[in-house]
Amino acid sequence: MAERSGGAGGQTGWLLDLYAGEGEEAGVVLWFLLADGRRQRLTLDFPLTFYAAGPFPRLRAAWRFLRDNHPTLPLARMQREDLFAGMLDVLAVTANRPDVQLAVFSSLARAFPDLDYYDADIPLSLRLAAALALFPLAYCELEADEANHIRRLTPLESTWDLEPTTPPLRLMTIEPDVPPFQATPCWLRVRCGRTDNRIPLQPGHLLLRQLQATFKRHDPDLILTRWGDTWLFPTLLEQAAQTGIPFNPNRDEGQRPLQRQENSYFTYGQVVYRGRQVHLYGRWHIDQQNAMLYGDYGLEGVLEQARVTGLPVQEIARKSPGAGITAIQMITALRRGVLVPYQKQQAEGWKTARQLIRADRGGLVYQPLIGLHREVAELDFVSMYPSIMVHHNISPETVGIGASDAKIVPELGIPVDQSREGLVPQTLRPLLAKRIALKQQLAQLTRQDCRYRSLKARADALKWLLVVCFGYLGYKNARFGRIESHEAVTAYGREALLRAKEAAEEMGFTVLHMYVDGIWVQQTGYSQPADFAPLQAEILARTGLPIALEGVYRWVAFLPSRLDDRVPVANRYFGVFGDGTVKLRGIEARRRDTAPWVAQVQQEIMGLLTAVPPGQPLESCLPVVWARLRQHLADLQNGQIPLTALLVSQTLSRELAAYRVPSAAAHAAGQLAMAGKTVRPGQRVRFLYIRGAPGVLAGDLPGAPPAVTAVDVERYTRLLLRAASAILSPLAVDEAEIRRQVQGWGRHLPCQLPLPASGLASDQTHAQHGPAELVLMPSK
């Protein structure tokens, strides 16, 4: 079990967790994984200061208020820098414990809501990162006394190290036998090292005791679960409260698990659902089903984001990349001595209608040339918008500031101060450099190299932080956001893409397509990566921004709109690179609302096109395509397709009562609600298309599965043929031709049979589009 006594004098180790102490304990509790294998709980004194600014009489009144209500608090008058207003006279309030600081700030803000507050709600981990260069998983040298109180703490690594030391973490995984919101689980699978156990869920008191004993025996640093936030730990904690059986999954037994409630929120044009959360003390808990973007970069990516953002591992795993980039900006501000506002204070400047039209234009899109093209190179600017911010010093406090050395933003005509590096470029520069360095390492490895997967996960995690940094420049609630800087970045982006186009055309290339930060070019006789190196060098010279070769396609097809085949769609294409890698954008196989069976067949057709040898026409594979489509449609008619492979998944965009005309997802959610299962806005709903009203059947209803004769074969046939036509349209094959080729595949199914109350459950959790061999299981 973890050590809580004996000191850690002269030790080295990795920081695992930190949180505020309680009661009379020192300000911060830190857990270290020491080099000798011990898990040590230590404490650290760390006073916290926040600031209030406003008219002097109000600050004087606030001083008196604090003296009367909190007489022991140190107060001071000083000058601090506001990013936009410059130096301010502020009232500094210092507390020796985080809980005291929060209580004092809350009481002062209620009494004086007219004052401006700074550094009031900065997470504890970010304060430590700024003051002590301490971050999650930092390898440190530390010395503590016999009472486990830290006397000296020195990080031996930097946030930006490319090869940080790896702590020997103990990992435990827990998952139920079936998804709990589709069926009732019967047992848990618990794995730690070489131990692999199945623990029955009933009787509950034995489950609690066995799990508690398992935690004590293995003492994991990370508990990785499926549905641990939304089902497992809430259920266990509720059972423990009801039965009185001691159960505490924390390593710090003096704490109770932290629980946060579920919520739905609107962002970037969509409703996002965040399930309830259970955080542990002294060890980590990550729910793979509730962790943001975990499917994109996994545990390695989560740990990388924790290192660079300073946010605890459990926090960053569940937060959006926007929260991560905000955290890095806060750390930069604290280190620069810049105040972090409690609430955003900068509003958009006044503009005429003409200025609004000119400024609010977004990224440049050059519509593609519809059809099939061979030997095409795709060139992408490397993290274009972050690179622009760094290269041109775009930051909220630099845009619009005239100076002798100011740059003028193209199209907008507004100046950008170059006399001092802005806060945003200063934040992004090391982040951008680290990702580029990781990408360079990846370029030297093959996909079979054991290091490749880890490096790619880390690079992808950093990519997401860089992607959202641009959006946060214009986000209405961003602490350091300002719409004018957001508009300046897009203006520079449009200019860079136009310069790239001019360079390509002057060197004899045909530009097929441009999309925000990418350009597709073609020239006869140019088919090898080295052929495009001079173009890359020329674009870099003209723009100052690095541009990389994504790859050279053997062939690529740009698709038209479904509504009008004369109109191109900017982000709807597919192609095959020289090494056989397939790239798909905007078609059914990439959409989350496509039935797995439809996606699989579309990918199969794509595979048949890819298998055509170079030099042969792609049309040569059509006879095989027709045969495969006939077989798949016959399987559909004959009920050979597993029902779980026909499930469609869509997001509920609002509360059920708010739908005036219910969508298919709303109908399915209504069926679940009648069965006692609540679906919140932002959650995905699985359903089958069936015959008769209302046309859908929720996939997670309890009871026996529906009869295969209930499936709306015509609807799924249309979906499949539409997906096939998307792939075959570049070969001058439309949906009508496909129907003609596959006609006679079979007769329609008999009329609809009565539908029993039904439910579908899969025996495992599947990716976005699981394989067609998913099995059908009755709900337990």
Coordinates of C-alpha atoms in Angstrom, one line a residue, residues 296-753:
D296 CA -8.3 9.6 -31.0
Y297 CA -5.1 9.5 -29.0
G298 CA -5.6 7.1 -26.1
L299 CA -3.7 7.1 -22.8
E300 CA -0.4 8.3 -24.3
G301 CA -2.1 11.4 -25.7
V302 CA -3.9 12.1 -22.4
L303 CA -0.6 12.0 -20.5
E304 CA 1.1 14.3 -23.1
Q305 CA -1.7 16.8 -22.8
A306 CA -1.4 16.7 -19.0
R307 CA 2.3 17.4 -19.2
V308 CA 2.0 20.5 -21.5
T309 CA -1.2 22.0 -20.0
G310 CA -0.4 21.4 -16.3
L311 CA -3.9 20.1 -15.7
P312 CA -4.2 16.9 -13.7
V313 CA -4.6 13.7 -15.7
Q314 CA -8.1 13.0 -14.6
E315 CA -9.1 16.6 -15.5
I316 CA -7.6 16.8 -19.0
A317 CA -8.9 13.4 -19.9
R318 CA -12.4 14.6 -19.5
K319 CA -12.0 18.2 -20.7
S320 CA -12.0 19.6 -24.2
P321 CA -8.8 20.8 -25.9
G322 CA -10.1 24.3 -25.5
A323 CA -9.7 24.0 -21.7
G324 CA -6.2 22.7 -22.3
I325 CA -5.1 25.7 -24.4
T326 CA -6.7 28.1 -21.9
A327 CA -4.6 26.4 -19.1
I328 CA -1.4 26.9 -21.0
Q329 CA -2.3 30.6 -21.6
M330 CA -2.9 31.0 -17.9
I331 CA 0.5 29.5 -17.0
T332 CA 2.1 31.9 -19.5
A333 CA 0.3 34.9 -18.1
L334 CA 1.3 34.0 -14.5
R335 CA 4.9 33.6 -15.5
R336 CA 4.9 36.9 -17.2
G337 CA 3.2 38.6 -14.3
V338 CA 0.1 39.3 -16.3
L339 CA -3.2 39.3 -14.4
V340 CA -5.7 36.5 -15.4
P341 CA -9.2 38.1 -15.5
Y342 CA -12.0 36.2 -13.6
Q343 CA -14.4 37.2 -16.5
K344 CA -13.7 38.2 -20.1
Q345 CA -13.7 42.0 -20.3
Q346 CA -12.9 42.8 -24.0
A347 CA -15.8 43.3 -26.3
E348 CA -15.6 43.5 -30.1
G349 CA -14.8 47.0 -31.5
W350 CA -17.2 49.0 -33.5
K351 CA -17.3 48.2 -37.2
T352 CA -19.3 49.4 -40.2
A353 CA -21.3 46.8 -42.3
R354 CA -18.6 47.0 -45.0
Q355 CA -15.9 46.3 -42.5
L356 CA -17.8 43.4 -41.0
I357 CA -18.3 41.8 -44.5
R358 CA -14.6 42.2 -45.2
A359 CA -13.4 41.0 -41.9
D360 CA -15.7 38.0 -41.2
R361 CA -14.8 35.8 -44.1
G362 CA -13.1 32.7 -42.6
G363 CA -10.8 30.4 -44.4
L364 CA -10.3 30.4 -48.2
V365 CA -12.0 27.6 -50.2
Y366 CA -11.2 27.0 -53.9
Q367 CA -13.8 24.6 -55.2
P368 CA -12.4 21.4 -56.5
L369 CA -12.5 20.2 -60.1
I370 CA -15.1 17.4 -60.0
G371 CA -14.0 14.0 -61.2
L372 CA -11.1 11.5 -61.1
H373 CA -7.5 12.8 -61.2
R374 CA -4.3 10.9 -61.2
E375 CA -0.9 11.6 -59.7
V376 CA -2.0 14.5 -57.5
A377 CA 0.0 15.9 -54.6
E378 CA -1.6 17.2 -51.5
L379 CA 0.3 19.9 -49.6
D380 CA -0.8 21.1 -46.2
F381 CA 0.5 24.0 -44.2
V382 CA 1.9 22.7 -40.9
S383 CA -0.5 23.9 -38.2
M384 CA -1.3 26.8 -40.4
Y385 CA -3.2 29.1 -38.0
P386 CA -0.9 28.5 -35.0
S387 CA 2.0 29.1 -37.3
I388 CA 0.4 32.4 -38.4
M389 CA -0.1 33.5 -34.9
V390 CA 3.5 32.8 -34.0
H391 CA 5.0 34.2 -37.3
H392 CA 3.0 37.4 -37.4
N393 CA 2.7 37.9 -33.6
I394 CA -1.1 37.7 -33.6
S395 CA -2.4 38.2 -30.1
P396 CA -5.4 40.0 -28.5
E397 CA -3.1 42.8 -27.2
T398 CA -1.0 43.2 -30.3
V399 CA -3.8 43.5 -33.0
G400 CA -4.9 47.0 -33.7
I401 CA -1.8 48.6 -32.0
G402 CA 0.0 50.9 -34.3
A403 CA 3.8 51.2 -34.0
S404 CA 6.8 52.0 -36.3
D405 CA 7.5 48.3 -36.9
A406 CA 3.8 47.2 -37.0
K407 CA 2.7 44.8 -39.7
I408 CA -0.4 45.5 -41.7
V409 CA -3.0 42.7 -41.9
P410 CA -3.8 41.9 -45.6
E411 CA -7.4 42.9 -46.7
L412 CA -8.2 44.3 -43.2
G413 CA -5.6 47.1 -43.1
I414 CA -5.2 46.9 -39.3
P415 CA -1.7 47.0 -37.7
V416 CA -0.1 44.3 -35.6
D417 CA 2.4 45.4 -33.0
Q418 CA 5.8 43.7 -33.3
S419 CA 7.7 45.5 -30.5
R420 CA 7.0 42.7 -28.0
E421 CA 5.9 39.1 -28.3
G422 CA 2.2 38.6 -27.6
L423 CA 0.9 36.3 -25.0
V424 CA -0.7 33.9 -27.5
P425 CA 2.4 33.5 -29.7
Q426 CA 4.5 33.1 -26.6
T427 CA 2.1 30.3 -25.5
L428 CA 2.0 28.6 -28.8
R429 CA 5.7 28.7 -29.9
P430 CA 7.0 25.8 -27.7
L431 CA 3.8 23.8 -28.3
L432 CA 4.2 24.2 -32.1
A433 CA 7.9 23.4 -31.9
K434 CA 7.3 20.2 -29.9
R435 CA 4.6 18.9 -32.3
I436 CA 6.8 19.6 -35.4
A437 CA 9.7 17.8 -33.7
L438 CA 7.5 14.8 -32.9
K439 CA 6.2 14.8 -36.5
Q440 CA 9.8 14.8 -37.7
Q441 CA 10.6 11.8 -35.5
L442 CA 7.5 10.0 -36.9
A443 CA 8.7 10.6 -40.5
Q444 CA 11.8 8.6 -39.7
L445 CA 9.9 5.6 -38.4
T446 CA 7.9 2.9 -40.0
R447 CA 4.4 2.1 -38.8
Q448 CA 5.8 -1.2 -37.5
D449 CA 8.3 0.5 -35.2
C450 CA 7.3 0.0 -31.6
R451 CA 7.8 3.7 -30.9
Y452 CA 5.5 4.8 -33.7
R453 CA 2.1 4.4 -32.0
S454 CA 3.2 6.3 -28.9
L455 CA 4.8 9.2 -30.8
K456 CA 1.7 9.5 -33.1
A457 CA -0.7 9.6 -30.1
R458 CA 1.4 12.4 -28.5
A459 CA 1.6 14.3 -31.8
D460 CA -2.2 14.0 -32.3
A461 CA -2.9 15.2 -28.7
L462 CA -0.8 18.3 -29.4
K463 CA -2.5 18.8 -32.7
W464 CA -5.9 19.1 -31.0
L465 CA -4.6 21.8 -28.7
L466 CA -3.2 23.7 -31.7
V467 CA -6.5 23.2 -33.6
V468 CA -8.6 24.8 -31.0
C469 CA -6.2 27.7 -30.2
F470 CA -7.5 29.6 -33.2
G471 CA -11.1 29.2 -32.3
Y472 CA -10.5 30.4 -28.8
L473 CA -9.1 33.7 -30.1
G474 CA -12.7 34.5 -31.1
Y475 CA -14.6 32.6 -28.4
K476 CA -16.9 34.8 -26.5
N477 CA -15.8 33.6 -23.1
A478 CA -12.1 33.2 -23.7
R479 CA -10.1 35.1 -21.0
F480 CA -7.5 36.1 -23.6
G481 CA -9.7 36.2 -26.7
R482 CA -10.6 39.0 -29.1
I483 CA -12.5 38.7 -32.4
E484 CA -10.2 41.1 -34.2
S485 CA -7.2 38.8 -33.7
H486 CA -9.3 35.9 -34.9
E487 CA -10.1 37.8 -38.0
A488 CA -6.5 38.7 -38.6
V489 CA -5.5 35.1 -38.5
T490 CA -8.0 34.1 -41.2
A491 CA -6.9 37.1 -43.4
Y492 CA -3.3 36.0 -43.2
G493 CA -4.4 32.4 -44.0
R494 CA -6.3 33.5 -47.1
E495 CA -3.3 35.5 -48.2
A496 CA -0.9 32.5 -47.7
L497 CA -3.1 30.1 -49.7
L498 CA -3.3 32.6 -52.6
R499 CA 0.5 33.0 -52.6
A500 CA 0.8 29.2 -52.6
K501 CA -1.6 29.0 -55.6
E502 CA 0.4 31.7 -57.5
A503 CA 3.7 29.9 -56.8
A504 CA 2.2 26.5 -58.0
E505 CA 0.8 28.0 -61.2
E506 CA 4.0 29.9 -62.0
M507 CA 5.9 26.6 -61.7
G508 CA 3.6 24.9 -64.2
F509 CA 1.2 23.0 -61.8
T510 CA -2.5 22.8 -62.2
V511 CA -4.3 23.6 -58.9
L512 CA -7.2 21.2 -58.5
H513 CA -8.5 22.2 -55.1
M514 CA -7.7 24.5 -52.1
Y515 CA -9.2 24.1 -48.7
V516 CA -8.3 26.5 -45.8
D517 CA -4.8 25.1 -45.2
G518 CA -4.3 22.6 -48.0
I519 CA -3.7 22.7 -51.7
W520 CA -4.0 19.9 -54.3
V521 CA -1.7 20.2 -57.4
Q522 CA -1.0 18.2 -60.5
Q523 CA 1.6 18.3 -63.3
T524 CA 2.4 15.7 -65.9
G525 CA 5.5 13.7 -65.1
Y526 CA 5.4 14.6 -61.4
S527 CA 4.6 11.6 -59.3
Q528 CA 7.3 11.2 -56.7
P529 CA 7.6 13.1 -53.4
A530 CA 10.9 14.7 -54.4
D531 CA 9.3 16.2 -57.5
F532 CA 7.3 18.6 -55.2
A533 CA 10.2 19.7 -53.0
P534 CA 11.0 22.8 -55.1
L535 CA 7.3 23.9 -54.8
Q536 CA 7.4 23.5 -51.0
A537 CA 10.5 25.6 -50.8
E538 CA 9.0 28.3 -52.9
I539 CA 5.8 28.4 -50.9
L540 CA 7.8 28.7 -47.7
A541 CA 9.9 31.5 -49.1
R542 CA 6.7 33.4 -50.2
T543 CA 4.6 32.9 -47.0
G544 CA 7.1 32.3 -44.2
L545 CA 5.0 29.3 -43.2
P546 CA 6.2 25.7 -43.3
I547 CA 4.2 23.4 -45.7
A548 CA 4.4 19.6 -45.8
L549 CA 3.6 17.0 -48.4
E550 CA 0.7 15.0 -47.1
G551 CA 1.3 12.5 -50.0
V552 CA 1.0 11.8 -53.7
Y553 CA -2.2 10.2 -54.7
R554 CA -2.2 7.4 -57.3
W555 CA -5.7 8.8 -57.9
V556 CA -8.1 11.0 -56.1
A557 CA -11.8 11.7 -56.8
F558 CA -13.6 15.0 -55.9
L559 CA -17.3 14.4 -55.5
P560 CA -20.3 16.7 -56.5
S561 CA -23.2 17.6 -54.4
R562 CA -26.0 15.0 -54.1
L563 CA -28.5 17.7 -55.0
D564 CA -26.8 18.9 -58.2
D565 CA -24.0 17.0 -59.8
R566 CA -22.6 20.2 -61.4
V567 CA -21.8 21.7 -58.0
P568 CA -18.6 20.6 -56.2
V569 CA -18.4 20.0 -52.5
A570 CA -15.2 21.2 -50.8
N571 CA -14.6 18.5 -48.3
R572 CA -16.1 15.4 -50.0
Y573 CA -13.5 13.3 -51.7
F574 CA -11.5 10.1 -51.5
G575 CA -8.3 8.8 -52.9
V576 CA -5.4 6.3 -52.7
F577 CA -1.8 7.4 -51.9
G578 CA 1.2 5.8 -53.6
D579 CA 1.8 3.5 -50.6
G580 CA -1.8 2.2 -50.8
T581 CA -3.1 4.3 -47.9
V582 CA -6.8 5.3 -48.4
K583 CA -8.1 8.8 -47.5
L584 CA -11.8 9.4 -47.1
R585 CA -13.6 12.6 -46.4
G586 CA -17.3 13.5 -46.3
I587 CA -18.6 10.2 -47.4
E588 CA -20.8 7.6 -45.6
A589 CA -17.9 5.6 -44.2
R590 CA -16.6 8.7 -42.4
R591 CA -20.0 9.7 -40.9
R592 CA -20.9 8.7 -37.4
D593 CA -24.6 8.3 -38.3
T594 CA -24.0 5.6 -40.9
A595 CA -25.1 2.0 -40.2
P596 CA -22.0 -0.2 -39.8
W597 CA -23.2 -2.5 -42.6
V598 CA -23.5 0.4 -45.1
A599 CA -20.1 1.7 -44.1
Q600 CA -18.5 -1.7 -44.4
V601 CA -19.9 -2.3 -47.9
Q602 CA -18.7 1.2 -49.0
Q603 CA -15.2 0.5 -47.7
E604 CA -15.3 -2.9 -49.5
I605 CA -16.0 -1.2 -52.8
M606 CA -13.2 1.3 -52.1
G607 CA -11.0 -1.7 -51.5
L608 CA -11.9 -3.2 -54.9
L609 CA -11.0 0.1 -56.6
T610 CA -7.7 0.3 -54.6
A611 CA -6.8 -3.2 -55.7
V612 CA -6.9 -2.3 -59.4
P613 CA -3.2 -2.6 -60.6
P614 CA -1.6 0.7 -61.8
G615 CA -2.1 1.2 -65.5
Q616 CA -5.4 -0.6 -65.6
P617 CA -8.7 1.4 -65.8
L618 CA -10.6 1.5 -62.5
E619 CA -13.8 0.4 -64.4
S620 CA -12.3 -3.1 -64.7
C621 CA -13.4 -3.9 -61.2
L622 CA -17.1 -3.1 -61.8
P623 CA -18.2 -6.6 -62.6
V624 CA -16.9 -7.7 -59.1
V625 CA -18.6 -4.7 -57.5
W626 CA -22.0 -5.6 -59.1
A627 CA -21.6 -9.2 -57.8
R628 CA -20.7 -8.1 -54.3
L629 CA -23.6 -5.6 -54.2
R630 CA -26.1 -8.3 -55.3
Q631 CA -24.8 -10.6 -52.6
H632 CA -25.0 -8.0 -49.9
L633 CA -28.6 -7.0 -50.9
A634 CA -29.6 -10.7 -51.0
D635 CA -28.2 -11.1 -47.5
L636 CA -30.3 -8.1 -46.4
Q637 CA -33.4 -9.5 -48.0
N638 CA -32.9 -12.9 -46.4
G639 CA -32.3 -11.5 -42.9
Q640 CA -28.6 -12.5 -42.9
I641 CA -27.3 -9.1 -41.7
P642 CA -27.1 -8.9 -37.9
L643 CA -29.5 -6.3 -36.6
T644 CA -26.7 -4.6 -34.6
A645 CA -24.9 -3.9 -38.0
L646 CA -28.0 -2.1 -39.2
L647 CA -28.2 0.2 -36.2
V648 CA -28.1 3.9 -37.0
S649 CA -26.6 6.3 -34.4
Q650 CA -27.7 9.9 -34.2
T651 CA -27.3 12.7 -31.6
L652 CA -30.3 14.1 -29.8
S653 CA -30.1 17.8 -30.3
R654 CA -32.6 19.0 -27.7
E655 CA -35.0 17.9 -25.0
L656 CA -37.8 15.7 -26.3
A657 CA -40.5 18.2 -25.4
A658 CA -38.7 20.9 -27.6
Y659 CA -39.2 18.9 -30.8
R660 CA -42.1 20.3 -32.9
V661 CA -41.5 17.6 -35.6
P662 CA -39.7 14.7 -34.0
S663 CA -36.7 13.4 -35.8
A664 CA -35.9 9.7 -36.1
A665 CA -33.6 10.0 -33.1
A666 CA -36.3 11.8 -31.1
H667 CA -38.8 9.0 -31.9
A668 CA -36.2 6.5 -30.6
A669 CA -35.5 8.5 -27.6
G670 CA -39.2 8.7 -26.8
Q671 CA -39.4 5.0 -26.9
L672 CA -36.5 4.7 -24.5
A673 CA -38.2 7.3 -22.2
M674 CA -41.4 5.2 -22.1
A675 CA -39.2 2.2 -21.1
G676 CA -37.7 4.2 -18.2
K677 CA -34.4 5.2 -20.0
T678 CA -33.6 8.9 -20.1
V679 CA -31.6 10.3 -23.0
R680 CA -30.1 13.8 -22.6
P681 CA -29.4 16.3 -25.4
G682 CA -26.0 15.6 -26.8
Q683 CA -26.2 11.8 -26.2
R684 CA -26.3 9.4 -29.2
V685 CA -29.4 7.3 -29.8
R686 CA -29.2 4.0 -31.7
F687 CA -32.2 2.8 -33.7
L688 CA -33.3 0.5 -36.6
Y689 CA -35.4 1.7 -39.5
I690 CA -38.5 -0.5 -39.5
R691 CA -41.7 -0.8 -41.5
G692 CA -44.7 1.2 -40.5
A693 CA -45.1 4.2 -38.2
P694 CA -43.0 5.7 -36.7
G695 CA -40.5 4.1 -38.9
V696 CA -37.8 3.5 -36.2
L697 CA -37.2 1.2 -33.3
A698 CA -34.8 2.2 -30.5
G699 CA -31.9 -0.3 -30.3
D700 CA -31.6 -0.3 -26.5
L701 CA -35.1 -1.2 -25.5
P702 CA -35.4 -4.1 -23.0
G703 CA -37.0 -7.3 -24.1
A704 CA -36.6 -9.7 -27.0
P705 CA -35.1 -8.5 -30.3
P706 CA -37.4 -7.6 -33.1
A707 CA -38.1 -10.0 -35.9
V708 CA -35.9 -9.6 -39.0
T709 CA -39.0 -9.2 -41.1
A710 CA -39.6 -5.9 -39.3
V711 CA -36.5 -4.3 -40.9
D712 CA -37.3 -1.7 -43.6
V713 CA -35.4 -3.4 -46.4
E714 CA -36.2 -0.7 -48.9
R715 CA -34.8 2.0 -46.7
Y716 CA -31.5 0.2 -46.1
T717 CA -31.3 -0.6 -49.8
R718 CA -31.6 3.1 -50.7
L719 CA -28.9 3.9 -48.1
L720 CA -26.6 1.2 -49.5
L721 CA -27.0 2.3 -53.1
R722 CA -26.5 5.9 -52.3
A723 CA -23.2 5.0 -50.5
A724 CA -22.2 2.9 -53.5
S725 CA -22.9 5.8 -55.9
A726 CA -20.7 8.1 -53.9
I727 CA -17.8 5.8 -54.6
L728 CA -18.6 5.0 -58.2
S729 CA -19.8 8.4 -59.5
P730 CA -16.2 9.4 -60.6
L731 CA -16.4 6.4 -63.0
A732 CA -19.5 7.9 -64.6
V733 CA -21.8 5.4 -62.7
D734 CA -24.8 7.0 -61.1
E735 CA -27.3 5.5 -58.7
A736 CA -29.7 4.7 -61.5
E737 CA -27.0 2.6 -63.3
I738 CA -26.3 0.8 -60.1
R739 CA -29.9 -0.1 -59.6
R740 CA -30.0 -1.4 -63.2
Q741 CA -26.9 -3.5 -62.6
V742 CA -28.2 -5.1 -59.4
Q743 CA -31.8 -5.5 -60.3
G744 CA -33.2 -9.0 -59.9
W745 CA -31.2 -9.4 -56.6
G746 CA -34.4 -10.7 -55.0
R747 CA -38.0 -10.1 -54.1
H748 CA -39.2 -7.9 -51.3
L749 CA -39.8 -9.3 -47.8
P750 CA -43.3 -10.2 -46.7
C751 CA -45.5 -7.6 -45.0
Q752 CA -44.6 -6.4 -41.6
L753 CA -45.2 -8.7 -38.7

